XYZ file of N, CA and C in Angstrom:
234
model
N 19.154 12.777 9.616
C 17.775 12.763 9.540
C 17.266 11.638 8.554
N 16.180 10.922 8.872
C 15.801 9.799 8.075
C 15.118 10.278 6.896
N 15.325 9.571 5.671
C 14.682 9.724 4.463
C 13.372 8.871 4.480
N 12.298 9.295 3.801
C 11.131 8.464 3.736
C 10.701 8.176 2.335
N 10.085 7.052 2.059
C 9.399 6.844 0.761
C 7.906 6.628 1.126
N 7.051 7.026 0.249
C 5.667 6.985 0.431
C 4.892 6.201 -0.477
N 3.721 5.629 -0.019
C 2.924 4.732 -0.914
C 1.529 5.094 -0.612
N 0.554 4.752 -1.572
C -0.810 5.031 -1.489
C -1.639 3.727 -1.902
N -2.425 3.217 -1.130
C -3.380 2.096 -1.378
C -4.715 2.465 -1.510
N -5.342 2.038 -2.667
C -6.781 2.274 -2.702
C -7.498 1.046 -2.157
N -8.084 1.176 -0.917
C -8.681 0.096 -0.198
C -10.036 -0.213 -0.848
N -10.639 0.659 -1.687
C -11.940 0.395 -2.395
C -12.001 -0.770 -3.288
N -10.708 -1.088 -3.837
C -10.629 -2.189 -4.843
C -9.585 -3.256 -4.342
N -9.929 -3.827 -3.260
C -9.212 -4.939 -2.673
C -9.615 -6.175 -3.507
N -8.516 -6.951 -3.855
C -8.822 -8.125 -4.711
C -9.840 -9.082 -3.886
N -10.789 -9.784 -4.714
C -11.631 -10.729 -4.202
C -10.942 -11.759 -3.249
N -11.699 -12.201 -2.207
C -11.174 -13.095 -1.092
C -10.073 -12.507 -0.386
N -10.117 -11.259 -0.263
C -9.053 -10.530 0.516
C -9.780 -9.490 1.399
N -9.103 -8.886 2.330
C -9.647 -7.824 3.121
C -8.666 -6.668 3.161
N -9.129 -5.507 3.603
C -8.244 -4.313 3.724
C -7.224 -4.658 4.810
N -7.646 -5.331 5.892
C -6.648 -5.644 6.938
C -5.534 -6.568 6.405
N -5.923 -7.521 5.607
C -4.833 -8.344 5.041
C -3.907 -7.524 4.230
N -4.320 -6.596 3.418
C -3.612 -5.784 2.562
C -2.587 -4.939 3.430
N -3.261 -4.269 4.456
C -2.386 -3.401 5.260
C -1.348 -4.275 6.123
N -1.787 -5.524 6.490
C -0.922 -6.391 7.158
C 0.446 -6.634 6.378
N 0.039 -7.021 4.970
C 1.278 -7.316 4.057
C 2.129 -6.166 3.892
N 1.505 -4.946 3.855
C 2.298 -3.725 3.723
C 3.225 -3.561 4.962
N 2.693 -3.794 6.119
C 3.418 -3.681 7.369
C 4.629 -4.654 7.416
N 4.294 -5.989 6.897
C 5.479 -6.913 6.904
C 6.615 -6.482 6.026
N 6.300 -5.672 4.942
C 7.363 -5.066 4.036
C 7.902 -3.707 4.603
N 7.557 -3.431 5.759
C 8.228 -2.216 6.399
C 7.390 -0.993 6.226
N 6.207 -0.989 5.698
C 5.341 0.199 5.512
C 4.611 0.479 6.818
N 4.496 1.840 7.189
C 3.838 2.257 8.281
C 2.598 3.063 7.871
N 1.438 2.738 8.407
C 0.192 3.449 8.075
C 0.339 4.884 8.663
N 0.012 5.832 7.739
C 0.020 7.227 8.207
C -1.494 7.651 8.547
N -2.289 7.314 7.437
C -3.739 7.780 7.600
C -4.519 6.896 6.498
N -5.809 6.849 6.807
C -6.802 6.366 5.918
C -7.841 7.532 5.702
N -8.029 8.010 4.471
C -8.834 9.110 4.258
C -10.424 8.724 4.122
N -11.203 9.627 4.180
C -12.760 9.417 4.052
C -13.072 8.624 2.771
N -12.329 8.794 1.651
C -12.542 8.034 0.531
C -11.904 6.757 0.397
N -11.352 6.277 1.591
C -10.794 4.900 1.654
C -9.449 4.766 1.039
N -8.551 5.801 1.017
C -7.235 5.650 0.489
C -6.301 5.577 1.777
N -5.428 4.736 1.760
C -4.446 4.509 2.732
C -3.155 5.086 2.366
N -2.609 5.993 3.198
C -1.248 6.590 2.957
C -0.236 5.915 3.877
N 0.911 5.501 3.365
C 1.839 4.696 4.084
C 3.304 5.379 3.878
N 4.199 5.093 4.708
C 5.594 5.519 4.697
C 6.510 4.405 5.139
N 7.663 4.440 4.817
C 8.813 3.666 5.358
C 10.173 4.336 5.122
N 11.030 4.068 6.013
C 12.371 4.668 6.027
C 13.149 4.049 4.728
N 13.799 4.995 4.236
C 14.760 4.610 3.013
C 16.131 4.383 3.636
N 16.565 3.062 3.366
C 17.916 2.784 3.895
C 19.026 3.078 2.906
N 19.934 3.768 3.419
C 21.077 4.262 2.510
C 21.903 3.130 2.095
N 22.343 2.344 3.195
C 23.202 1.312 2.953
C 22.574 0.016 3.121
N 22.554 -0.899 2.155
C 21.935 -2.246 2.310
C 23.120 -3.154 2.687
N 22.802 -3.907 3.788
C 23.836 -4.919 4.258
C 24.151 -5.858 3.243
N 25.344 -6.447 3.113
C 25.681 -7.433 2.175
C 24.859 -8.776 2.496
N 24.270 -9.384 1.359
C 23.490 -10.659 1.561
C 22.026 -10.312 1.960
N 21.709 -9.016 2.226
C 20.358 -8.630 2.596
C 19.393 -8.892 1.445
N 18.209 -9.381 1.635
C 17.190 -9.553 0.550
C 16.911 -8.296 -0.129
N 16.532 -8.335 -1.368
C 16.175 -6.994 -2.037
C 14.856 -6.383 -1.470
N 14.794 -5.115 -1.582
C 13.660 -4.382 -1.058
C 12.422 -4.736 -1.841
N 11.257 -4.986 -1.243
C 10.084 -5.225 -1.868
C 9.575 -4.140 -2.652
N 8.954 -4.233 -3.711
C 8.247 -3.261 -4.523
C 7.045 -2.693 -3.706
N 6.685 -1.463 -3.945
C 5.542 -0.972 -3.105
C 4.314 -1.754 -3.567
N 3.322 -2.015 -2.714
C 2.174 -2.657 -3.020
C 1.126 -1.609 -3.514
N 0.583 -1.838 -4.711
C -0.403 -1.053 -5.175
C -1.559 -1.724 -5.671
N -2.803 -1.164 -5.376
C -4.080 -1.765 -5.914
C -4.681 -0.849 -6.915
N -4.847 -1.411 -8.162
C -5.316 -0.559 -9.245
C -6.896 -0.505 -9.162
N -7.418 0.627 -9.490
C -8.941 0.821 -9.581
C -9.447 0.209 -10.875
N -10.416 -0.691 -10.717
C -11.074 -1.379 -11.822
C -12.177 -0.464 -12.313
N -12.351 -0.443 -13.519
C -13.344 0.437 -14.199
C -14.560 -0.412 -14.501
N -15.614 -0.025 -14.371
C -16.855 -0.767 -14.774
C -17.225 -0.775 -16.131
N -17.636 -1.930 -16.650
C -17.937 -1.982 -18.090
C -19.402 -1.446 -18.277
N -19.551 -0.698 -19.386
C -20.988 -0.210 -19.476
C -21.973 -1.340 -19.569
N -23.082 -1.059 -18.904
C -24.133 -2.120 -18.884
C -24.015 -3.197 -17.908
N -22.854 -3.220 -17.127
C -22.608 -4.339 -16.201
C -23.329 -3.802 -14.864
N -24.019 -4.799 -14.295
C -24.668 -4.498 -12.982
C -23.707 -4.875 -11.844
N -23.831 -4.191 -10.744
C -23.058 -4.357 -9.591
C -23.834 -5.208 -8.676
N -23.234 -6.182 -7.964
C -23.870 -6.927 -6.933
C -23.681 -6.391 -5.599
């Protein structure tokens, strides 16, 4: 039975000059499969955990995470 690892992306805080689609595309290239996007714009992903890594295979990519930025007091939003 396959083993899975899970990841969560906050699509509300995508870096400037990027889009949610680009972020999800990058995750897909790293083997992540989209499970669901919630109403509050969080994307849940999964990928199979490989037990045996083939000799000479590239190292597994670290999970992609987007950190939530906090607003500074008195700063206006555009």
